[in-house]
Amino acid sequence: DAGVIQSPRHEVTEMGQEVTLRCKPISGHNSLFWYRQTMMRGLELLIYFNNNVPIDDSGMPEDRFSAKMPNASFSTLKIQPSEPRDSAVYFCASSFQGFTEAFFGQGTRLTVV
Amino acid sequence: EDKVVQSPLSLVVHEGDTVTLNCSYEVTNFRSLLWYKQEKKAPTFLFMLTSSGIEKKSGRLSSILDKKELFSILNITATQTGDSAIYLCAVGSAPGQNFVFGPGTRLSVLP
């Protein structure tokens, strides 16, 4: 298995632009997590899905952030409009319903200028 | 609210030293505790602990869980410069719920 695949690996965008981050979880995993990591705040959970259904999105900073999981093999995290304070590394991870560890993708480093 | 605390937040040692990293937690419906190592990129999995008192070991690394006192330790013996990383502790709750991460311990091993 190729593991959790995220794209793009790096994204530089101007403030106000829409940003879409993509994630393909490990086949057979039914839990998917979006995390954001910064030096100041560490690894923060933004939202997680079980069986494609959002379970807890209380970590989503504000209405500018949205996430979807249209099927078991794909999820997106969208920021619209983006702001400089959104600059961070965004990780996607997947697990089998908490029975296994969470496997992380390589992350997307987002820079908003 | 689920909470994971790690200590120390930062640690500097010399090669050959032994280190102990701490993780304490408060979660509802505890299921598992996980340790990850993060170097420059994504966190990589080290251990998953679900039962008290059973040591998990991998080379120079070992970990144990105390579910009564709600903590875990990660030991690294004979440290090497390649052990320099952030060590993250995470707690998973009942099936269908998420993994909550602690702030991490930044370990620096000097030659």
mmCIF file of C-alpha atoms in Angstrom:
data_model
loop_
_atom_site.group_PDB
_atom_site.id
_atom_site.type_symbol
_atom_site.label_atom_id
_atom_site.label_comp_id
_atom_site.label_asym_id
_atom_site.label_seq_id
_atom_site.Cartn_x
_atom_site.Cartn_y
_atom_site.Cartn_z
ATOM 1 C CA ASP A 1 0.000 0.000 0.000
ATOM 2 C CA ALA A 2 1.298 3.471 -0.802
ATOM 3 C CA GLY A 3 0.186 4.890 2.511
ATOM 4 C CA VAL A 4 -1.780 8.088 2.997
ATOM 5 C CA ILE A 5 -1.274 10.344 -0.001
ATOM 6 C CA GLN A 6 -1.606 14.099 0.220
ATOM 7 C CA SER A 7 -1.385 16.728 -2.453
ATOM 8 C CA PRO A 8 0.034 19.177 -3.071
ATOM 9 C CA ARG A 9 3.175 18.830 -0.946
ATOM 10 C CA HIS A 10 3.736 22.568 -0.959
ATOM 11 C CA GLU A 11 1.377 25.416 -1.668
ATOM 12 C CA VAL A 12 2.116 29.117 -1.759
ATOM 13 C CA THR A 13 -0.835 31.392 -2.314
ATOM 14 C CA GLU A 14 -1.858 34.982 -1.888
ATOM 15 C CA MET A 15 -4.157 36.132 0.846
ATOM 16 C CA GLY A 16 -7.779 35.919 -0.215
ATOM 17 C CA GLN A 17 -7.305 33.008 -2.594
ATOM 18 C CA GLU A 18 -9.025 29.670 -2.254
ATOM 19 C CA VAL A 19 -6.861 26.718 -1.284
ATOM 20 C CA THR A 20 -7.823 23.054 -1.633
ATOM 21 C CA LEU A 21 -5.824 20.297 0.010
ATOM 22 C CA ARG A 22 -6.389 16.686 -0.984
ATOM 23 C CA CYS A 23 -6.022 13.362 0.766
ATOM 24 C CA LYS A 24 -6.295 9.711 -0.195
ATOM 25 C CA PRO A 25 -6.442 7.486 2.886
ATOM 26 C CA ILE A 26 -5.106 3.954 3.148
ATOM 27 C CA SER A 27 -7.453 1.497 1.494
ATOM 28 C CA GLY A 28 -9.694 -0.186 4.049
ATOM 29 C CA HIS A 29 -9.328 2.535 6.656
ATOM 30 C CA ASN A 30 -12.631 4.082 7.622
ATOM 31 C CA SER A 31 -11.478 6.929 9.869
ATOM 32 C CA LEU A 32 -9.858 10.003 8.377
ATOM 33 C CA PHE A 33 -8.388 12.945 10.234
ATOM 34 C CA TRP A 34 -7.226 16.404 9.218
ATOM 35 C CA TYR A 35 -4.609 17.981 11.502
ATOM 36 C CA ARG A 36 -2.819 21.306 11.386
ATOM 37 C CA GLN A 37 0.644 21.749 12.852
ATOM 38 C CA THR A 38 2.370 24.991 13.797
ATOM 39 C CA MET A 39 5.273 25.749 16.066
ATOM 40 C CA MET A 40 3.047 27.677 18.430
ATOM 41 C CA ARG A 41 0.097 25.297 18.712
ATOM 42 C CA GLY A 42 1.531 21.896 17.889
ATOM 43 C CA LEU A 43 -0.658 19.288 16.217
ATOM 44 C CA GLU A 44 -4.315 20.292 16.274
ATOM 45 C CA LEU A 45 -7.213 18.180 15.102
ATOM 46 C CA LEU A 46 -9.394 20.086 12.662
ATOM 47 C CA ILE A 47 -11.996 17.485 11.732
ATOM 48 C CA TYR A 48 -12.393 13.755 11.476
ATOM 49 C CA PHE A 49 -14.652 11.442 9.519
ATOM 50 C CA ASN A 50 -15.893 7.938 10.189
ATOM 51 C CA ASN A 51 -17.264 6.050 7.214
ATOM 52 C CA ASN A 52 -17.225 9.285 5.202
ATOM 53 C CA VAL A 53 -19.386 11.104 7.754
ATOM 54 C CA PRO A 54 -17.982 14.112 9.636
ATOM 55 C CA ILE A 55 -18.055 13.261 13.336
ATOM 56 C CA ASP A 56 -16.448 16.251 14.988
ATOM 57 C CA ASP A 57 -15.540 19.499 13.274
ATOM 58 C CA SER A 58 -15.164 21.558 16.434
ATOM 59 C CA GLY A 59 -11.507 22.073 15.651
ATOM 60 C CA MET A 60 -12.204 23.861 12.379
ATOM 61 C CA PRO A 61 -11.046 27.413 13.068
ATOM 62 C CA GLU A 62 -13.889 29.267 11.402
ATOM 63 C CA ASP A 63 -16.284 29.270 8.519
ATOM 64 C CA ARG A 64 -13.481 29.816 6.062
ATOM 65 C CA PHE A 65 -12.526 26.171 6.530
ATOM 66 C CA SER A 66 -14.562 23.322 5.121
ATOM 67 C CA ALA A 67 -13.900 19.616 4.582
ATOM 68 C CA LYS A 68 -15.599 16.943 2.552
ATOM 69 C CA MET A 69 -15.274 13.230 2.106
ATOM 70 C CA PRO A 70 -17.382 12.259 -0.914
ATOM 71 C CA ASN A 71 -16.208 8.638 -0.804
ATOM 72 C CA ALA A 72 -13.991 6.286 1.172
ATOM 73 C CA SER A 73 -10.895 7.057 -0.870
ATOM 74 C CA PHE A 74 -10.851 10.832 -1.060
ATOM 75 C CA SER A 75 -11.143 13.888 1.141
ATOM 76 C CA THR A 76 -10.577 17.599 0.675
ATOM 77 C CA LEU A 77 -9.897 20.461 3.029
ATOM 78 C CA LYS A 78 -10.738 23.854 1.617
ATOM 79 C CA ILE A 79 -9.836 27.305 2.894
ATOM 80 C CA GLN A 80 -11.695 30.222 1.355
ATOM 81 C CA PRO A 81 -10.562 32.960 1.635
ATOM 82 C CA SER A 82 -7.082 32.117 2.883
ATOM 83 C CA GLU A 83 -5.222 34.338 5.352
ATOM 84 C CA PRO A 84 -1.545 34.526 6.376
ATOM 85 C CA ARG A 85 -2.354 32.993 9.780
ATOM 86 C CA ASP A 86 -3.471 29.838 7.984
ATOM 87 C CA SER A 87 0.149 29.144 7.101
ATOM 88 C CA ALA A 88 1.010 25.762 8.595
ATOM 89 C CA VAL A 89 1.608 22.140 7.718
ATOM 90 C CA TYR A 90 -1.649 20.300 7.175
ATOM 91 C CA PHE A 91 -1.618 16.565 7.771
ATOM 92 C CA CYS A 92 -4.136 13.975 6.799
ATOM 93 C CA ALA A 93 -4.170 10.657 8.668
ATOM 94 C CA SER A 94 -6.240 7.512 8.466
ATOM 95 C CA SER A 95 -7.019 4.632 10.781
ATOM 96 C CA PHE A 96 -9.240 1.618 11.007
ATOM 97 C CA GLN A 97 -11.868 2.974 13.374
ATOM 98 C CA GLY A 98 -9.351 3.551 16.172
ATOM 99 C CA PHE A 99 -8.355 -0.109 16.283
ATOM 100 C CA THR A 100 -5.113 0.734 14.560
ATOM 101 C CA GLU A 101 -2.750 3.620 14.891
ATOM 102 C CA ALA A 102 -3.267 6.672 12.751
ATOM 103 C CA PHE A 103 -1.038 6.663 9.682
ATOM 104 C CA PHE A 104 -0.007 10.093 8.497
ATOM 105 C CA GLY A 105 0.496 11.469 5.038
ATOM 106 C CA GLN A 106 3.563 13.537 4.283
ATOM 107 C CA GLY A 107 1.668 16.765 4.825
ATOM 108 C CA THR A 108 1.011 19.880 2.805
ATOM 109 C CA ARG A 109 3.055 22.901 3.725
ATOM 110 C CA LEU A 110 0.821 25.908 3.124
ATOM 111 C CA THR A 111 2.187 29.419 2.969
ATOM 112 C CA VAL A 112 -0.226 32.314 2.568
ATOM 113 C CA VAL A 113 1.455 35.594 1.703
ATOM 114 C CA GLU B 1 -12.592 17.906 27.118
ATOM 115 C CA ASP B 2 -9.943 15.285 26.333
ATOM 116 C CA LYS B 3 -6.442 16.357 27.288
ATOM 117 C CA VAL B 4 -2.917 15.031 26.796
ATOM 118 C CA VAL B 5 0.070 16.530 28.597
ATOM 119 C CA GLN B 6 3.701 15.756 27.900
ATOM 120 C CA SER B 7 6.827 16.540 29.852
ATOM 121 C CA PRO B 8 9.401 17.778 29.509
ATOM 122 C CA LEU B 9 8.583 19.920 26.488
ATOM 123 C CA SER B 10 12.235 20.096 25.584
ATOM 124 C CA LEU B 11 15.259 18.027 26.500
ATOM 125 C CA VAL B 12 18.936 18.167 25.561
ATOM 126 C CA VAL B 13 21.186 15.193 26.283
ATOM 127 C CA HIS B 14 24.471 13.728 25.088
ATOM 128 C CA GLU B 15 24.919 10.563 23.115
ATOM 129 C CA GLY B 16 24.815 7.519 25.342
ATOM 130 C CA ASP B 17 22.449 9.050 27.880
ATOM 131 C CA THR B 18 19.150 7.427 28.802
ATOM 132 C CA VAL B 19 16.001 9.556 28.622
ATOM 133 C CA THR B 20 12.480 9.143 29.930
ATOM 134 C CA LEU B 21 9.618 11.019 28.324
ATOM 135 C CA ASN B 22 6.308 11.389 30.102
ATOM 136 C CA CYS B 23 2.724 11.505 28.911
ATOM 137 C CA SER B 24 -0.362 11.934 31.077
ATOM 138 C CA TYR B 25 -3.929 12.080 29.874
ATOM 139 C CA GLU B 26 -7.540 12.724 30.711
ATOM 140 C CA VAL B 27 -9.953 11.219 28.223
ATOM 141 C CA THR B 28 -13.375 9.672 28.266
ATOM 142 C CA ASN B 29 -13.673 6.110 26.982
ATOM 143 C CA PHE B 30 -9.927 5.481 26.761
ATOM 144 C CA ARG B 31 -8.970 2.917 24.190
ATOM 145 C CA SER B 32 -5.279 3.288 23.376
ATOM 146 C CA LEU B 33 -2.183 5.411 23.839
ATOM 147 C CA LEU B 34 0.220 5.904 20.981
ATOM 148 C CA TRP B 35 3.749 7.226 20.673
ATOM 149 C CA TYR B 36 5.039 8.828 17.496
ATOM 150 C CA LYS B 37 8.412 10.182 16.429
ATOM 151 C CA GLN B 38 8.467 13.238 14.215
ATOM 152 C CA GLU B 39 11.604 14.373 12.492
ATOM 153 C CA LYS B 40 11.331 16.717 9.565
ATOM 154 C CA LYS B 41 8.175 15.359 8.035
ATOM 155 C CA ALA B 42 5.184 13.335 9.122
ATOM 156 C CA PRO B 43 4.907 11.614 12.511
ATOM 157 C CA THR B 44 5.920 7.984 12.323
ATOM 158 C CA PHE B 45 4.378 5.402 14.582
ATOM 159 C CA LEU B 46 6.384 3.855 17.417
ATOM 160 C CA PHE B 47 4.060 2.069 19.832
ATOM 161 C CA MET B 48 0.429 1.474 20.613
ATOM 162 C CA LEU B 49 -0.418 0.620 24.218
ATOM 163 C CA THR B 50 -3.770 -0.632 25.391
ATOM 164 C CA SER B 51 -3.055 -2.619 28.558
ATOM 165 C CA SER B 52 -1.458 -1.525 31.810
ATOM 166 C CA GLY B 53 1.888 -2.868 32.855
ATOM 167 C CA ILE B 54 2.861 -4.540 29.597
ATOM 168 C CA GLU B 55 6.084 -3.127 28.224
ATOM 169 C CA LYS B 56 6.440 -2.662 24.507
ATOM 170 C CA LYS B 57 10.000 -2.706 23.246
ATOM 171 C CA SER B 58 11.708 -1.958 19.983
ATOM 172 C CA GLY B 59 15.477 -1.853 20.046
ATOM 173 C CA ARG B 60 16.574 0.892 22.395
ATOM 174 C CA LEU B 61 13.044 2.233 22.807
ATOM 175 C CA SER B 62 10.484 0.934 25.257
ATOM 176 C CA SER B 63 7.186 2.141 26.607
ATOM 177 C CA ILE B 64 4.709 1.224 29.290
ATOM 178 C CA LEU B 65 1.218 2.338 30.245
ATOM 179 C CA ASP B 66 -0.392 2.843 33.648
ATOM 180 C CA LYS B 67 -4.164 3.089 33.172
ATOM 181 C CA LYS B 68 -4.800 3.578 36.853
ATOM 182 C CA GLU B 69 -2.578 6.641 37.120
ATOM 183 C CA LEU B 70 -3.342 7.713 33.538
ATOM 184 C CA PHE B 71 0.167 8.038 32.214
ATOM 185 C CA SER B 72 2.762 6.458 30.005
ATOM 186 C CA ILE B 73 6.521 6.728 29.691
ATOM 187 C CA LEU B 74 8.787 6.324 26.711
ATOM 188 C CA ASN B 75 12.356 5.301 27.482
ATOM 189 C CA ILE B 76 15.266 5.614 25.114
ATOM 190 C CA THR B 77 18.547 4.023 26.204
ATOM 191 C CA ALA B 78 22.002 4.720 24.795
ATOM 192 C CA THR B 79 20.691 7.697 22.842
ATOM 193 C CA GLN B 80 22.130 8.532 19.442
ATOM 194 C CA THR B 81 22.043 11.747 17.423
ATOM 195 C CA GLY B 82 19.500 10.089 15.152
ATOM 196 C CA ASP B 83 17.066 10.007 18.054
ATOM 197 C CA SER B 84 16.775 13.794 17.877
ATOM 198 C CA ALA B 85 13.146 14.484 17.065
ATOM 199 C CA ILE B 86 9.824 15.530 18.510
ATOM 200 C CA TYR B 87 8.145 12.679 20.349
ATOM 201 C CA LEU B 88 4.374 12.882 20.309
ATOM 202 C CA CYS B 89 1.953 11.104 22.578
ATOM 203 C CA ALA B 90 -1.635 10.599 21.443
ATOM 204 C CA VAL B 91 -4.657 9.034 23.059
ATOM 205 C CA GLY B 92 -7.413 7.293 21.176
ATOM 206 C CA SER B 93 -10.843 6.983 22.658
ATOM 207 C CA ALA B 94 -13.658 4.549 21.955
ATOM 208 C CA PRO B 95 -14.187 3.350 18.396
ATOM 209 C CA GLY B 96 -15.449 6.082 16.192
ATOM 210 C CA GLN B 97 -13.610 8.819 17.982
ATOM 211 C CA ASN B 98 -10.430 10.645 17.327
ATOM 212 C CA PHE B 99 -6.797 10.723 18.417
ATOM 213 C CA VAL B 100 -5.864 13.637 20.673
ATOM 214 C CA PHE B 101 -2.214 14.630 20.567
ATOM 215 C CA GLY B 102 -0.058 16.167 23.249
ATOM 216 C CA PRO B 103 2.289 19.081 22.538
ATOM 217 C CA GLY B 104 5.286 16.805 22.087
ATOM 218 C CA THR B 105 8.737 16.586 23.652
ATOM 219 C CA ARG B 106 11.546 18.006 21.555
ATOM 220 C CA LEU B 107 14.602 15.817 22.155
ATOM 221 C CA SER B 108 18.029 16.935 21.052
ATOM 222 C CA VAL B 109 20.891 14.461 21.323
ATOM 223 C CA LEU B 110 24.317 16.072 21.100
ATOM 224 C CA PRO B 111 27.388 14.153 19.904
#
